[in-house]
Each structure stands twice: as C-alpha cells, then as structure tokens.
PDB file of C-alpha atoms and ligand atoms in Angstrom:
ATOM      1  CA  MET A1452    -149.061 -42.393 -20.731  1.00  0.00           C
ATOM      2  CA  LYS A1453    -150.664 -45.592 -19.611  1.00  0.00           C
ATOM      3  CA  LEU A1454    -148.873 -47.540 -16.888  1.00  0.00           C
ATOM      4  CA  ILE A1455    -149.607 -51.222 -16.370  1.00  0.00           C
ATOM      5  CA  ARG A1456    -148.059 -53.068 -13.456  1.00  0.00           C
ATOM      6  CA  THR A1457    -147.878 -56.839 -13.536  1.00  0.00           C
ATOM      7  CA  LYS A1458    -146.799 -59.278 -10.845  1.00  0.00           C
ATOM      8  CA  THR A1459    -144.657 -61.441 -13.050  1.00  0.00           C
ATOM      9  CA  TYR A1460    -142.457 -61.218 -16.106  1.00  0.00           C
ATOM     10  CA  GLU A1461    -144.705 -63.821 -17.790  1.00  0.00           C
ATOM     11  CA  GLU A1462    -147.725 -61.539 -17.408  1.00  0.00           C
ATOM     12  CA  LEU A1463    -145.736 -58.622 -18.775  1.00  0.00           C
ATOM     13  CA  SER A1464    -144.735 -60.700 -21.790  1.00  0.00           C
ATOM     14  CA  THR A1465    -148.315 -61.841 -22.424  1.00  0.00           C
ATOM     15  CA  LEU A1466    -149.670 -58.294 -22.249  1.00  0.00           C
ATOM     16  CA  CYS A1467    -146.945 -56.947 -24.485  1.00  0.00           C
ATOM     17  CA  ALA A1468    -147.544 -59.758 -26.989  1.00  0.00           C
ATOM     18  CA  ASP A1469    -151.277 -58.893 -26.890  1.00  0.00           C
ATOM     19  CA  LEU A1470    -150.516 -55.321 -27.949  1.00  0.00           C
ATOM     20  CA  ILE A1471    -148.227 -56.426 -30.768  1.00  0.00           C
ATOM     21  CA  ALA A1472    -150.649 -59.153 -31.878  1.00  0.00           C
ATOM     22  CA  ASP A1473    -153.476 -56.599 -32.086  1.00  0.00           C
ATOM     23  CA  VAL A1474    -151.429 -54.492 -34.486  1.00  0.00           C
ATOM     24  CA  VAL A1475    -150.385 -57.488 -36.604  1.00  0.00           C
ATOM     25  CA  SER A1476    -153.973 -58.777 -36.793  1.00  0.00           C
ATOM     26  CA  SER A1477    -155.573 -55.447 -37.643  1.00  0.00           C
ATOM     27  CA  LYS A1478    -152.849 -54.412 -40.108  1.00  0.00           C
ATOM     28  CA  PRO A1479    -151.129 -57.468 -41.627  1.00  0.00           C
ATOM     29  CA  ASP A1480    -148.463 -55.333 -43.371  1.00  0.00           C
ATOM     30  CA  CYS A1481    -147.740 -53.240 -40.284  1.00  0.00           C
ATOM     31  CA  VAL A1482    -144.300 -51.896 -39.428  1.00  0.00           C
ATOM     32  CA  LEU A1483    -143.086 -53.122 -36.050  1.00  0.00           C
ATOM     33  CA  GLY A1484    -140.260 -51.288 -34.327  1.00  0.00           C
ATOM     34  CA  LEU A1485    -138.408 -53.983 -32.427  1.00  0.00           C
ATOM     35  CA  ALA A1486    -135.987 -54.043 -29.530  1.00  0.00           C
ATOM     36  CA  THR A1487    -133.337 -56.338 -28.113  1.00  0.00           C
ATOM     37  CA  GLY A1488    -132.123 -56.939 -24.569  1.00  0.00           C
ATOM     38  CA  SER A1489    -133.434 -59.400 -22.013  1.00  0.00           C
ATOM     39  CA  SER A1490    -136.759 -57.624 -21.521  1.00  0.00           C
ATOM     40  CA  PRO A1491    -138.445 -58.552 -24.852  1.00  0.00           C
ATOM     41  CA  ILE A1492    -137.363 -62.220 -24.934  1.00  0.00           C
ATOM     42  CA  GLY A1493    -140.564 -63.438 -23.242  1.00  0.00           C
ATOM     43  CA  THR A1494    -142.673 -61.309 -25.571  1.00  0.00           C
ATOM     44  CA  TYR A1495    -140.994 -62.824 -28.627  1.00  0.00           C
ATOM     45  CA  ASP A1496    -141.463 -66.343 -27.205  1.00  0.00           C
ATOM     46  CA  GLU A1497    -145.160 -65.589 -26.717  1.00  0.00           C
ATOM     47  CA  LEU A1498    -145.512 -64.252 -30.278  1.00  0.00           C
ATOM     48  CA  VAL A1499    -143.855 -67.427 -31.569  1.00  0.00           C
ATOM     49  CA  ARG A1500    -146.312 -69.559 -29.566  1.00  0.00           C
ATOM     50  CA  ARG A1501    -149.248 -67.691 -31.089  1.00  0.00           C
ATOM     51  CA  TYR A1502    -147.761 -68.048 -34.567  1.00  0.00           C
ATOM     52  CA  GLU A1503    -147.344 -71.801 -34.013  1.00  0.00           C
ATOM     53  CA  LYS A1504    -150.985 -72.051 -32.919  1.00  0.00           C
ATOM     54  CA  GLY A1505    -151.968 -70.387 -36.197  1.00  0.00           C
ATOM     55  CA  GLU A1506    -153.174 -67.215 -34.497  1.00  0.00           C
ATOM     56  CA  LEU A1507    -150.643 -64.863 -36.066  1.00  0.00           C
ATOM     57  CA  ASP A1508    -149.338 -64.379 -39.571  1.00  0.00           C
ATOM     58  CA  PHE A1509    -146.139 -62.400 -40.073  1.00  0.00           C
ATOM     59  CA  SER A1510    -145.882 -62.943 -43.825  1.00  0.00           C
ATOM     60  CA  LYS A1511    -146.544 -59.309 -44.672  1.00  0.00           C
ATOM     61  CA  VAL A1512    -145.103 -57.695 -41.553  1.00  0.00           C
ATOM     62  CA  ARG A1513    -142.147 -55.341 -41.904  1.00  0.00           C
ATOM     63  CA  SER A1514    -139.813 -54.637 -38.992  1.00  0.00           C
ATOM     64  CA  VAL A1515    -137.200 -52.069 -38.098  1.00  0.00           C
ATOM     65  CA  ASN A1516    -134.883 -52.583 -35.170  1.00  0.00           C
ATOM     66  CA  LEU A1517    -133.609 -49.935 -32.845  1.00  0.00           C
ATOM     67  CA  ASP A1518    -129.909 -50.545 -32.830  1.00  0.00           C
ATOM     68  CA  GLU A1519    -126.816 -52.587 -33.602  1.00  0.00           C
ATOM     69  CA  TYR A1520    -123.290 -52.751 -32.209  1.00  0.00           C
ATOM     70  CA  VAL A1521    -120.610 -51.190 -34.381  1.00  0.00           C
ATOM     71  CA  GLY A1522    -118.094 -53.762 -35.547  1.00  0.00           C
ATOM     72  CA  LEU A1523    -120.258 -56.865 -35.153  1.00  0.00           C
ATOM     73  CA  ASP A1524    -121.286 -58.854 -38.194  1.00  0.00           C
ATOM     74  CA  GLY A1525    -124.878 -60.142 -38.241  1.00  0.00           C
ATOM     75  CA  THR A1526    -123.581 -63.665 -37.670  1.00  0.00           C
ATOM     76  CA  HIS A1527    -121.809 -62.675 -34.428  1.00  0.00           C
ATOM     77  CA  GLU A1528    -123.737 -64.228 -31.538  1.00  0.00           C
ATOM     78  CA  GLN A1529    -123.939 -60.942 -29.675  1.00  0.00           C
ATOM     79  CA  SER A1530    -125.041 -58.876 -32.654  1.00  0.00           C
ATOM     80  CA  TYR A1531    -128.595 -57.647 -32.510  1.00  0.00           C
ATOM     81  CA  ARG A1532    -129.291 -59.064 -35.985  1.00  0.00           C
ATOM     82  CA  TYR A1533    -128.361 -62.490 -34.632  1.00  0.00           C
ATOM     83  CA  PHE A1534    -130.530 -61.858 -31.547  1.00  0.00           C
ATOM     84  CA  MET A1535    -133.552 -61.007 -33.698  1.00  0.00           C
ATOM     85  CA  ASP A1536    -132.993 -63.958 -36.029  1.00  0.00           C
ATOM     86  CA  THR A1537    -132.747 -66.461 -33.189  1.00  0.00           C
ATOM     87  CA  HIS A1538    -135.427 -65.059 -30.867  1.00  0.00           C
ATOM     88  CA  LEU A1539    -138.045 -64.178 -33.465  1.00  0.00           C
ATOM     89  CA  PHE A1540    -137.392 -64.003 -37.204  1.00  0.00           C
ATOM     90  CA  ASN A1541    -136.230 -67.608 -37.714  1.00  0.00           C
ATOM     91  CA  ARG A1542    -139.204 -68.891 -35.709  1.00  0.00           C
ATOM     92  CA  VAL A1543    -142.081 -67.183 -37.533  1.00  0.00           C
ATOM     93  CA  ASN A1544    -143.040 -66.680 -41.164  1.00  0.00           C
ATOM     94  CA  ILE A1545    -141.700 -63.141 -41.502  1.00  0.00           C
ATOM     95  CA  ASP A1546    -139.905 -62.480 -44.793  1.00  0.00           C
ATOM     96  CA  LYS A1547    -136.306 -61.733 -43.773  1.00  0.00           C
ATOM     97  CA  LYS A1548    -135.930 -59.189 -46.526  1.00  0.00           C
ATOM     98  CA  ASN A1549    -138.584 -57.123 -44.773  1.00  0.00           C
ATOM     99  CA  THR A1550    -136.604 -57.033 -41.521  1.00  0.00           C
ATOM    100  CA  TYR A1551    -134.267 -54.108 -41.022  1.00  0.00           C
ATOM    101  CA  VAL A1552    -131.544 -53.872 -38.392  1.00  0.00           C
ATOM    102  CA  PRO A1553    -128.916 -51.121 -38.568  1.00  0.00           C
ATOM    103  CA  ASN A1554    -125.680 -52.363 -40.113  1.00  0.00           C
ATOM    104  CA  GLY A1555    -122.814 -52.127 -37.646  1.00  0.00           C
ATOM    105  CA  LEU A1556    -120.192 -52.613 -40.340  1.00  0.00           C
ATOM    106  CA  VAL A1557    -120.848 -49.621 -42.607  1.00  0.00           C
ATOM    107  CA  ASP A1558    -118.022 -47.206 -43.484  1.00  0.00           C
ATOM    108  CA  ASP A1559    -120.269 -44.166 -43.282  1.00  0.00           C
ATOM    109  CA  PRO A1560    -122.629 -44.404 -40.280  1.00  0.00           C
ATOM    110  CA  ALA A1561    -124.084 -40.928 -40.923  1.00  0.00           C
ATOM    111  CA  ALA A1562    -125.132 -41.862 -44.470  1.00  0.00           C
ATOM    112  CA  HIS A1563    -126.436 -45.212 -43.239  1.00  0.00           C
ATOM    113  CA  GLY A1564    -128.420 -43.447 -40.499  1.00  0.00           C
ATOM    114  CA  ALA A1565    -129.968 -41.050 -43.008  1.00  0.00           C
ATOM    115  CA  TRP A1566    -130.926 -43.987 -45.221  1.00  0.00           C
ATOM    116  CA  TYR A1567    -132.349 -45.882 -42.229  1.00  0.00           C
ATOM    117  CA  ASP A1568    -134.641 -42.986 -41.299  1.00  0.00           C
ATOM    118  CA  GLU A1569    -135.727 -42.454 -44.911  1.00  0.00           C
ATOM    119  CA  ASN A1570    -136.495 -46.141 -45.195  1.00  0.00           C
ATOM    120  CA  ILE A1571    -138.753 -45.990 -42.136  1.00  0.00           C
ATOM    121  CA  VAL A1572    -140.693 -43.153 -43.786  1.00  0.00           C
ATOM    122  CA  ALA A1573    -140.798 -45.099 -47.079  1.00  0.00           C
ATOM    123  CA  LEU A1574    -142.244 -48.119 -45.244  1.00  0.00           C
ATOM    124  CA  GLY A1575    -145.040 -45.868 -44.006  1.00  0.00           C
ATOM    125  CA  GLY A1576    -143.738 -45.187 -40.500  1.00  0.00           C
ATOM    126  CA  ILE A1577    -143.657 -47.369 -37.417  1.00  0.00           C
ATOM    127  CA  ASP A1578    -147.033 -48.594 -36.168  1.00  0.00           C
ATOM    128  CA  LEU A1579    -145.801 -49.880 -32.828  1.00  0.00           C
ATOM    129  CA  GLN A1580    -142.359 -49.314 -31.368  1.00  0.00           C
ATOM    130  CA  LEU A1581    -141.265 -51.694 -28.643  1.00  0.00           C
ATOM    131  CA  LEU A1582    -138.704 -50.301 -26.191  1.00  0.00           C
ATOM    132  CA  GLY A1583    -136.732 -51.443 -23.206  1.00  0.00           C
ATOM    133  CA  ILE A1584    -134.915 -49.000 -20.977  1.00  0.00           C
ATOM    134  CA  GLY A1585    -131.271 -48.992 -19.927  1.00  0.00           C
ATOM    135  CA  LEU A1586    -130.323 -48.441 -16.302  1.00  0.00           C
ATOM    136  CA  ASP A1587    -129.017 -45.020 -17.330  1.00  0.00           C
ATOM    137  CA  GLY A1588    -132.311 -44.182 -19.048  1.00  0.00           C
ATOM    138  CA  HIS A1589    -131.216 -44.966 -22.598  1.00  0.00           C
ATOM    139  CA  ILE A1590    -133.727 -46.053 -25.215  1.00  0.00           C
ATOM    140  CA  GLY A1591    -132.255 -47.869 -28.166  1.00  0.00           C
ATOM    141  CA  PHE A1592    -128.687 -46.777 -27.525  1.00  0.00           C
ATOM    142  CA  ASN A1593    -129.493 -43.083 -27.111  1.00  0.00           C
ATOM    143  CA  GLU A1594    -127.294 -42.392 -24.110  1.00  0.00           C
ATOM    144  CA  PRO A1595    -127.649 -39.526 -21.609  1.00  0.00           C
ATOM    145  CA  ALA A1596    -126.331 -36.326 -23.178  1.00  0.00           C
ATOM    146  CA  ASP A1597    -126.867 -32.580 -23.210  1.00  0.00           C
ATOM    147  CA  HIS A1598    -129.166 -32.757 -26.225  1.00  0.00           C
ATOM    148  CA  PHE A1599    -131.455 -35.251 -27.940  1.00  0.00           C
ATOM    149  CA  VAL A1600    -130.206 -36.602 -31.274  1.00  0.00           C
ATOM    150  CA  ALA A1601    -132.935 -36.756 -33.899  1.00  0.00           C
ATOM    151  CA  ALA A1602    -131.373 -38.916 -36.617  1.00  0.00           C
ATOM    152  CA  THR A1603    -130.233 -42.511 -36.593  1.00  0.00           C
ATOM    153  CA  HIS A1604    -126.577 -42.160 -35.711  1.00  0.00           C
ATOM    154  CA  GLN A1605    -123.476 -43.706 -34.229  1.00  0.00           C
ATOM    155  CA  GLU A1606    -123.367 -43.397 -30.447  1.00  0.00           C
ATOM    156  CA  THR A1607    -120.477 -43.953 -28.057  1.00  0.00           C
ATOM    157  CA  LEU A1608    -121.640 -46.277 -25.313  1.00  0.00           C
ATOM    158  CA  ASP A1609    -121.486 -45.120 -21.711  1.00  0.00           C
ATOM    159  CA  PRO A1610    -119.083 -47.034 -19.463  1.00  0.00           C
ATOM    160  CA  SER A1611    -122.151 -48.039 -17.401  1.00  0.00           C
ATOM    161  CA  THR A1612    -123.838 -49.500 -20.497  1.00  0.00           C
ATOM    162  CA  ILE A1613    -120.692 -51.436 -21.398  1.00  0.00           C
ATOM    163  CA  GLU A1614    -120.612 -52.703 -17.821  1.00  0.00           C
ATOM    164  CA  ALA A1615    -124.323 -53.687 -17.941  1.00  0.00           C
ATOM    165  CA  ASN A1616    -123.986 -55.489 -21.275  1.00  0.00           C
ATOM    166  CA  ALA A1617    -120.692 -57.223 -20.442  1.00  0.00           C
ATOM    167  CA  ARG A1618    -122.735 -60.146 -19.073  1.00  0.00           C
ATOM    168  CA  PHE A1619    -123.418 -61.232 -22.648  1.00  0.00           C
ATOM    169  CA  PHE A1620    -119.757 -61.222 -23.704  1.00  0.00           C
ATOM    170  CA  ALA A1621    -116.765 -63.286 -22.590  1.00  0.00           C
ATOM    171  CA  SER A1622    -115.231 -60.157 -21.072  1.00  0.00           C
ATOM    172  CA  LYS A1623    -115.919 -56.439 -20.728  1.00  0.00           C
ATOM    173  CA  GLU A1624    -113.152 -55.745 -23.222  1.00  0.00           C
ATOM    174  CA  GLU A1625    -115.130 -57.534 -25.924  1.00  0.00           C
ATOM    175  CA  VAL A1626    -118.177 -55.266 -25.650  1.00  0.00           C
ATOM    176  CA  PRO A1627    -118.199 -52.872 -28.620  1.00  0.00           C
ATOM    177  CA  THR A1628    -117.637 -49.273 -27.559  1.00  0.00           C
ATOM    178  CA  SER A1629    -120.182 -47.802 -29.934  1.00  0.00           C
ATOM    179  CA  ALA A1630    -123.423 -48.641 -31.677  1.00  0.00           C
ATOM    180  CA  ILE A1631    -125.702 -47.366 -34.383  1.00  0.00           C
ATOM    181  CA  THR A1632    -129.029 -46.408 -32.882  1.00  0.00           C
ATOM    182  CA  MET A1633    -132.317 -45.134 -34.176  1.00  0.00           C
ATOM    183  CA  GLY A1634    -132.560 -41.493 -33.149  1.00  0.00           C
ATOM    184  CA  MET A1635    -135.377 -39.785 -31.314  1.00  0.00           C
ATOM    185  CA  LYS A1636    -137.193 -38.606 -34.436  1.00  0.00           C
ATOM    186  CA  SER A1637    -138.035 -42.058 -35.773  1.00  0.00           C
ATOM    187  CA  ILE A1638    -138.853 -43.315 -32.271  1.00  0.00           C
ATOM    188  CA  MET A1639    -141.120 -40.362 -31.487  1.00  0.00           C
ATOM    189  CA  GLN A1640    -142.879 -40.601 -34.858  1.00  0.00           C
ATOM    190  CA  ALA A1641    -144.054 -44.132 -34.097  1.00  0.00           C
ATOM    191  CA  ARG A1642    -147.843 -44.235 -33.872  1.00  0.00           C
ATOM    192  CA  SER A1643    -147.689 -46.091 -30.588  1.00  0.00           C
ATOM    193  CA  ILE A1644    -144.917 -46.999 -28.190  1.00  0.00           C
ATOM    194  CA  VAL A1645    -144.742 -49.824 -25.669  1.00  0.00           C
ATOM    195  CA  LEU A1646    -141.945 -49.714 -23.125  1.00  0.00           C
ATOM    196  CA  ILE A1647    -141.326 -52.790 -21.013  1.00  0.00           C
ATOM    197  CA  ALA A1648    -139.187 -53.073 -17.909  1.00  0.00           C
ATOM    198  CA  SER A1649    -138.897 -55.689 -15.236  1.00  0.00           C
ATOM    199  CA  GLY A1650    -137.358 -55.884 -11.829  1.00  0.00           C
ATOM    200  CA  LYS A1651    -136.658 -53.589  -8.917  1.00  0.00           C
ATOM    201  CA  LYS A1652    -133.448 -52.313 -10.467  1.00  0.00           C
ATOM    202  CA  LYS A1653    -135.392 -50.455 -13.168  1.00  0.00           C
ATOM    203  CA  GLU A1654    -137.733 -48.692 -10.746  1.00  0.00           C
ATOM    204  CA  GLU A1655    -135.592 -45.650 -10.016  1.00  0.00           C
ATOM    205  CA  ILE A1656    -134.816 -44.853 -13.638  1.00  0.00           C
ATOM    206  CA  LEU A1657    -138.480 -45.302 -14.582  1.00  0.00           C
ATOM    207  CA  LEU A1658    -139.471 -42.750 -11.947  1.00  0.00           C
ATOM    208  CA  ARG A1659    -136.904 -40.309 -13.273  1.00  0.00           C
ATOM    209  CA  ALA A1660    -138.008 -40.932 -16.860  1.00  0.00           C
ATOM    210  CA  PHE A1661    -141.737 -40.612 -16.363  1.00  0.00           C
ATOM    211  CA  GLU A1662    -142.133 -38.389 -13.324  1.00  0.00           C
ATOM    212  CA  GLY A1663    -139.096 -36.164 -13.633  1.00  0.00           C
ATOM    213  CA  ASP A1664    -138.236 -33.413 -16.103  1.00  0.00           C
ATOM    214  CA  VAL A1665    -138.046 -34.067 -19.813  1.00  0.00           C
ATOM    215  CA  THR A1666    -134.289 -33.925 -20.275  1.00  0.00           C
ATOM    216  CA  PRO A1667    -131.663 -35.491 -22.551  1.00  0.00           C
ATOM    217  CA  ALA A1668    -129.862 -36.443 -19.344  1.00  0.00           C
ATOM    218  CA  VAL A1669    -132.595 -39.116 -19.052  1.00  0.00           C
ATOM    219  CA  PRO A1670    -133.229 -40.013 -22.716  1.00  0.00           C
ATOM    220  CA  ALA A1671    -136.436 -41.991 -22.058  1.00  0.00           C
ATOM    221  CA  SER A1672    -138.018 -38.879 -20.519  1.00  0.00           C
ATOM    222  CA  ILE A1673    -138.720 -37.633 -24.057  1.00  0.00           C
ATOM    223  CA  LEU A1674    -141.498 -40.246 -24.162  1.00  0.00           C
ATOM    224  CA  GLN A1675    -143.541 -37.992 -21.870  1.00  0.00           C
ATOM    225  CA  LEU A1676    -144.121 -35.896 -24.998  1.00  0.00           C
ATOM    226  CA  HIS A1677    -145.520 -38.802 -27.027  1.00  0.00           C
ATOM    227  CA  PRO A1678    -149.330 -39.103 -27.190  1.00  0.00           C
ATOM    228  CA  ASN A1679    -149.563 -42.900 -27.145  1.00  0.00           C
ATOM    229  CA  VAL A1680    -147.162 -44.629 -24.763  1.00  0.00           C
ATOM    230  CA  THR A1681    -147.887 -47.740 -22.711  1.00  0.00           C
ATOM    231  CA  VAL A1682    -145.412 -48.714 -20.033  1.00  0.00           C
ATOM    232  CA  ILE A1683    -145.589 -52.272 -18.742  1.00  0.00           C
ATOM    233  CA  LEU A1684    -143.656 -52.850 -15.577  1.00  0.00           C
ATOM    234  CA  SER A1685    -143.333 -56.178 -13.811  1.00  0.00           C
ATOM    235  CA  GLU A1686    -142.455 -56.332 -10.156  1.00  0.00           C
TER     236      GLU A1686
HETATM  237  C1  GLP B 970    -129.576 -52.534 -24.330  1.00  0.00           C
HETATM  238  C2  GLP B 970    -130.351 -52.131 -25.602  1.00  0.00           C
HETATM  239  C3  GLP B 970    -131.630 -51.432 -25.289  1.00  0.00           C
HETATM  240  C4  GLP B 970    -132.317 -52.174 -24.161  1.00  0.00           C
HETATM  241  C5  GLP B 970    -131.536 -51.989 -22.890  1.00  0.00           C
HETATM  242  C6  GLP B 970    -132.112 -52.734 -21.686  1.00  0.00           C
HETATM  243  O1  GLP B 970    -128.364 -51.924 -24.179  1.00  0.00           O
HETATM  244  N1  GLP B 970    -129.599 -51.332 -26.526  1.00  0.00           N
HETATM  245  O2  GLP B 970    -132.435 -51.350 -26.445  1.00  0.00           O
HETATM  246  O3  GLP B 970    -133.600 -51.665 -23.972  1.00  0.00           O
HETATM  247  O4  GLP B 970    -130.180 -52.285 -23.073  1.00  0.00           O
HETATM  248  O5  GLP B 970    -131.816 -54.071 -21.737  1.00  0.00           O
HETATM  249  P1  GLP B 970    -132.466 -55.163 -20.809  1.00  0.00           P
HETATM  250  O6  GLP B 970    -133.819 -55.379 -21.318  1.00  0.00           O
HETATM  251  O7  GLP B 970    -131.584 -56.355 -20.985  1.00  0.00           O
HETATM  252  O8  GLP B 970    -132.437 -54.615 -19.426  1.00  0.00           O
END
C-alpha cells in the first residue's frame, strides 16, 4: 500500500485526479470504478476542469459505480445516480449509456447484483477503483459484519451510517435503510485502487483499516490484501 498525506483537500483532489487522468489518457476506453460521498467531489471538479481545458477525453470511458440507495429513483436528488450525473457525467463528454450505477428500484436485488458483477467482467474489469471510507470502515456500502460478502448485493445500512448520511436528507427518517453495493470480489479484482479520506475524523478508522487485522468487522481492512492500493489522506 502506498500512503500519501496532503495538507489540504485541494491537494488530495489534484493528486487523485492525476491518478485517474493517467488511466484515462493511457487507456481511453478504460473502466473507472467510481464513488460518491463528499470525499470525491473535489476530484470530480478537477477532472471536469481538465476536460474543459481539452486535456481529457471521456468519450470512450466506461464507468461502474459502487452503490445506490434502495428505493431511490435516479432522478431523486440524493440518489447516487443523480450525484454522478450532476458532479461528473453531465459535465464531461462521457457517453451516459456507458455509465453503470446499481439500480435501487429492482424487484430482485440478488439477480441484479449477479448481473452487475457479470457486466463488470464483460467490460473487461475495473482499471481503477476510487473509494471513500465510512466512519465505520465501510467501503461502498459494505458494512461491518462477521464475513465479507463477495457479490454485489443488498445491504442493510448501519444506524451509524444512516446517522452520518442524514446530513444530506431533510430528516434521518428519510435516509433509505438499505442499499445495493458492489461486493468485495469486484472491488478486489480492480487492477488498482485509490482510497481517499479527509479530516481528523477519519484518522482512527484508517489506522484500524490499514494497521489492524484484516477483518470483516472493518470492511476496508480487506484492502491490505490488494497488491495495488494508494491511500490519499488530507489533514
Ligand atoms: C457513503 C458511501 C461511501 C462513501 C462513504 C464516505 O455512505 N456509500 O461510498 O465512501 O459514505 O463518505 P464521505 O466521503 O462523505 O465521508
């Protein structure tokens, strides 16, 4: 694992955008694994700036997102599809039909999850997976548990996650109680992984994830087993 510490969130975003831009430039039809949350917003803004300057071309890029809330339509302002559209997809020349976000409205999440994983393989696998980390150590929405879940699946959100994400909704009661998340297999099969985290509040969980035991009680700890992980942490 490579750990990079930056002073500011802006520096973190620039460095993270550098890593993504390298992949896009060297492989124009790459598959980007993308994340939501507040952490990647600066990275997406930076990618948009580079696109506007003519430095990046997303026309052949394919993307797969980590997760989506169950019950939210893609037009709901708090859905992750909406997040991706507004923060990145609508602002660059990516072909929307090449952007995949789990569908939170499906009747059969297990079948959808199986299809989602097969589709990632059919696309050729993820070249770079971007990750944030939840305060409870979740990646995507893989919550602490007694085992790792391999497949893309429906996950019940921890009360602490609902609490943490309530800031985006009018009230805590409006936060969906479950989500569809990419499982550990697709995440771990990515050729490279970049995890970004900012602020003091993430420090403790990062220590547990990267210096503690590999355990499903701290889902991000599984990344210790991946051969190509970069962690960018801003103070
Ligand atoms: C959310 C997302 C994760 C994200 C995490 C951290 O619940 N499902 O993919 O990494 O929380 O979010 P933030 O970057 O806002 O701290």
